Coordinates of C-alpha atoms in Angstrom, one line a residue:
Chain V
M27 CA 101.2 116.6 83.7
L28 CA 100.2 120.0 82.3
T29 CA 101.6 120.7 78.9
I30 CA 101.4 124.4 78.1
H31 CA 102.7 127.0 75.7
Y32 CA 105.3 129.4 77.1
K33 CA 103.3 132.4 76.0
L34 CA 100.4 131.3 78.2
I35 CA 102.8 130.9 81.2
N36 CA 104.3 134.3 80.5
A37 CA 100.8 135.9 80.2
M38 CA 99.8 134.5 83.6
I39 CA 103.0 135.7 85.2
S40 CA 102.6 139.1 83.6
Q41 CA 99.0 139.5 84.9
A42 CA 100.0 138.3 88.4
L43 CA 102.8 140.8 88.6
S44 CA 100.6 143.6 87.3
D45 CA 97.9 142.9 89.9
H46 CA 100.4 142.3 92.8
P47 CA 99.8 142.7 95.8
I48 CA 96.2 141.8 94.9
E49 CA 95.7 138.2 94.0
T50 CA 95.1 137.7 90.3
C51 CA 92.9 135.0 88.8
G52 CA 91.7 133.6 85.5
I53 CA 91.2 130.5 83.4
I54 CA 92.6 129.1 80.2
A55 CA 89.9 127.4 78.2
G56 CA 90.4 124.6 75.7
P57 CA 88.5 121.9 73.9
A58 CA 86.4 119.8 76.3
G59 CA 88.3 116.6 77.3
S60 CA 91.5 117.7 75.6
S61 CA 93.7 118.9 78.5
L62 CA 95.0 121.5 76.0
P63 CA 95.0 125.1 77.3
L64 CA 94.4 127.6 74.5
R65 CA 92.4 130.7 75.3
L66 CA 93.6 132.7 78.3
I67 CA 90.8 134.7 79.9
P68 CA 91.7 137.0 82.8
M69 CA 89.0 137.1 85.4
K70 CA 88.1 140.0 87.7
N71 CA 88.9 139.2 91.4
I72 CA 85.7 140.5 93.0
A73 CA 87.4 140.2 96.4
Q74 CA 90.2 142.6 95.4
S75 CA 92.2 141.1 98.3
E76 CA 95.9 140.2 98.9
I77 CA 94.9 136.9 100.5
F78 CA 91.7 135.8 98.7
F79 CA 90.2 135.7 95.2
K80 CA 86.7 135.0 93.8
F81 CA 85.7 135.3 90.2
D82 CA 83.2 138.0 89.5
P83 CA 79.9 135.9 89.3
Q84 CA 78.5 137.8 86.4
Q85 CA 81.7 137.6 84.3
Q86 CA 81.9 133.9 85.3
L87 CA 78.4 133.2 83.9
C88 CA 79.3 134.9 80.7
V89 CA 82.6 133.1 80.2
W90 CA 81.1 129.7 81.2
K91 CA 78.3 130.2 78.7
E92 CA 80.8 131.1 76.0
M93 CA 82.8 128.0 76.7
E94 CA 79.6 125.8 76.6
A95 CA 78.8 127.3 73.2
R96 CA 82.3 126.5 71.9
N97 CA 82.4 123.0 73.5
E98 CA 85.2 124.1 75.8
E99 CA 86.0 123.7 79.4
P100 CA 88.4 125.4 81.9
I101 CA 91.6 123.4 81.3
V102 CA 93.6 125.7 83.7
I103 CA 92.2 127.7 86.6
Y104 CA 95.0 130.0 87.9
H105 CA 95.5 132.4 90.7
S106 CA 98.5 134.1 92.4
H107 CA 99.7 133.9 96.0
T108 CA 101.2 137.2 96.7
G109 CA 102.9 136.6 100.0
S110 CA 103.3 132.8 100.3
Q111 CA 104.5 129.8 98.5
A112 CA 102.7 128.3 95.4
Y113 CA 100.9 125.5 97.2
P114 CA 97.1 125.2 97.6
S115 CA 95.8 126.7 100.8
R116 CA 92.9 125.2 102.8
A117 CA 90.6 127.5 101.0
D118 CA 92.0 126.5 97.6
I119 CA 91.4 122.9 98.4
E120 CA 87.9 123.2 99.9
L121 CA 86.6 125.4 97.1
A122 CA 88.1 123.4 94.2
M123 CA 85.0 122.4 92.2
E124 CA 86.5 121.4 88.8
P125 CA 88.0 118.0 89.0
Q126 CA 89.2 118.0 85.4
A127 CA 91.1 121.3 85.8
H128 CA 94.8 122.0 86.3
Y129 CA 95.0 124.4 89.2
V130 CA 98.0 126.6 88.6
I131 CA 99.4 128.9 91.3
I132 CA 101.8 131.8 90.5
P133 CA 103.8 133.1 93.5
T134 CA 104.6 136.8 93.0
I135 CA 107.6 136.7 95.4
H136 CA 110.8 135.1 94.1
L137 CA 109.1 134.6 90.8
N138 CA 110.5 132.8 87.8
Q139 CA 108.9 130.3 85.4
E140 CA 110.0 127.3 87.5
E141 CA 108.2 128.7 90.6
V142 CA 104.8 128.4 88.9
R143 CA 103.2 125.1 90.0
S144 CA 100.3 123.0 88.9
F145 CA 98.0 120.7 91.0
R146 CA 95.0 118.5 90.5
I147 CA 92.5 118.8 93.3
I148 CA 89.9 116.1 93.4
D149 CA 87.7 115.4 96.4
Q150 CA 90.0 117.6 98.5
M151 CA 93.0 115.5 97.6
V152 CA 95.9 117.5 96.2
I153 CA 98.3 116.0 93.7
E154 CA 101.1 118.1 92.3
E155 CA 101.9 117.6 88.6
K156 CA 104.8 118.5 86.4
I157 CA 104.5 121.4 84.0
R158 CA 105.9 120.9 80.6
I159 CA 106.4 124.2 78.9
V160 CA 106.6 124.0 75.2
R161 CA 107.9 126.5 72.6
Q162 CA 105.1 125.8 70.1
Y163 CA 101.8 124.0 69.5
Q164 CA 100.8 122.6 66.2
P165 CA 100.4 125.6 63.8
E166 CA 96.6 125.4 63.6
L167 CA 96.4 125.4 67.4
E168 CA 98.7 128.3 67.7
L169 CA 96.3 130.3 65.6
Q170 CA 93.5 129.5 68.1
M171 CA 95.7 130.5 71.1
V172 CA 94.9 133.7 73.0
A173 CA 97.7 134.6 75.3
Chain X
M16 CA 55.2 125.7 84.3
S17 CA 58.6 124.5 83.1
I18 CA 61.9 125.8 84.4
T19 CA 65.2 124.6 82.8
V20 CA 67.9 124.0 85.3
I21 CA 71.5 123.9 84.1
V22 CA 73.5 121.6 86.3
P23 CA 77.3 122.0 86.7
T24 CA 79.7 119.1 86.3
I25 CA 80.4 118.7 90.0
L26 CA 76.7 118.0 90.7
R27 CA 76.0 115.7 87.8
P28 CA 76.8 112.6 89.8
L29 CA 73.6 113.5 91.7
T30 CA 71.5 113.9 88.6
N31 CA 72.4 110.8 86.7
Q32 CA 74.9 112.9 84.7
Q33 CA 72.1 115.1 83.3
K34 CA 73.2 118.5 82.3
Q35 CA 69.7 120.0 81.9
I36 CA 66.7 119.2 84.0
H37 CA 63.1 120.5 83.5
I38 CA 61.2 121.2 86.6
G39 CA 58.4 123.3 88.1
G40 CA 58.2 125.9 90.8
T41 CA 57.2 129.5 91.2
K42 CA 60.2 130.5 93.3
V43 CA 63.9 129.4 93.2
S44 CA 63.3 127.7 96.6
E45 CA 60.4 125.7 95.2
A46 CA 62.5 124.6 92.2
I47 CA 65.2 123.4 94.5
D48 CA 62.7 121.5 96.6
Q49 CA 61.5 119.8 93.5
L50 CA 65.0 119.0 92.5
E51 CA 65.6 117.5 95.9
Q52 CA 62.6 115.2 95.5
Q53 CA 63.9 113.9 92.2
Y54 CA 67.6 113.9 93.1
P55 CA 68.1 113.5 96.8
G56 CA 71.1 115.2 98.2
I57 CA 71.3 118.1 95.8
K58 CA 69.6 120.7 98.1
A59 CA 72.4 120.3 100.7
K60 CA 74.9 121.3 98.0
L61 CA 73.0 124.5 97.2
V62 CA 71.4 125.8 100.4
T63 CA 72.9 126.5 103.8
E64 CA 70.7 127.7 106.7
G65 CA 67.9 128.9 104.4
A66 CA 70.1 130.9 102.0
A67 CA 72.0 130.0 98.8
H68 CA 75.4 128.6 99.8
R69 CA 78.1 131.4 99.7
F70 CA 80.2 129.7 97.1
I71 CA 77.4 128.5 94.8
N72 CA 76.2 131.0 92.3
I73 CA 72.5 130.7 91.2
Y74 CA 71.2 132.7 88.3
V75 CA 67.8 133.2 86.8
N76 CA 68.1 134.2 83.2
D77 CA 71.6 135.5 83.7
H78 CA 70.7 137.4 86.8
D79 CA 72.5 136.5 90.1
I80 CA 69.7 135.8 92.6
R81 CA 71.9 137.5 95.3
F82 CA 70.9 140.8 93.6
Q83 CA 67.3 139.8 93.4
N84 CA 65.3 138.2 96.2
G85 CA 67.7 135.3 96.9
L86 CA 65.8 132.0 97.1
S87 CA 62.5 133.8 97.1
T88 CA 63.2 135.1 93.5
C89 CA 60.2 134.4 91.4
L90 CA 60.3 132.1 88.4
Q91 CA 58.2 132.2 85.3
D92 CA 57.4 129.6 82.7
G93 CA 60.4 129.2 80.4
D94 CA 63.0 130.6 82.8
I95 CA 66.5 129.2 82.9
L96 CA 68.0 128.6 86.3
T97 CA 71.8 128.2 86.1
I98 CA 73.9 126.8 89.0
L99 CA 77.6 127.5 88.9
P100 CA 80.0 126.8 91.7
A101 CA 82.0 130.0 92.5
V102 CA 85.7 129.8 91.6
A103 CA 87.5 131.1 94.7
G104 CA 90.4 130.5 97.0
G105 CA 93.6 132.2 97.8
S106 CA 96.3 132.2 100.4
R107 CA 94.1 133.4 103.3
I108 CA 94.0 130.1 105.2

């Protein structure tokens, strides 16, 4: 299950709608091993495509080094599907390289919070998981949140 | 000649869970060959048909080797070679 603050869900939806019809993408970093999404980092889709996304490699290096320095990892890796349902495509499955991550897909057609879905993708196996949207984190964690 | 290789999580099962490896080589391709000798199977994850795999990013001191000389990019003592799987996907397929 992915437990996530509603502000982070809203920020992902807002970014996806703003980028529509181009696929949006990004990560939410959090403490390594915690499963707690805290810092939302929009990533540049270098493909600038309606049907494909790829993180800008230079920005990715920069963000990954920053996470390493802060003892964080990508808790959520998100992207939008701008013309199809929120289920991992073959490309999503084949290219999923972070077994600990929650892969969140935001469909920008028929969109509401319930349409956002989350998956674990491990060794090309897809398992959908429930998203529990919470109104608040503990106060000290809310201070660290970037949404 | 010592190059530090930063290994991503997904490849650590091949490197006995080591995150950093010190290795030699005057070019990226040589460093990868040396990695392969110590950790068999890793080269196939990085190289396809003589070039870096399309969805593997390799950087020498923060510079993507695609914008240098690819696997022929020269290495110097003390260089850091970072391997990062690209994050990509989408609804194409």
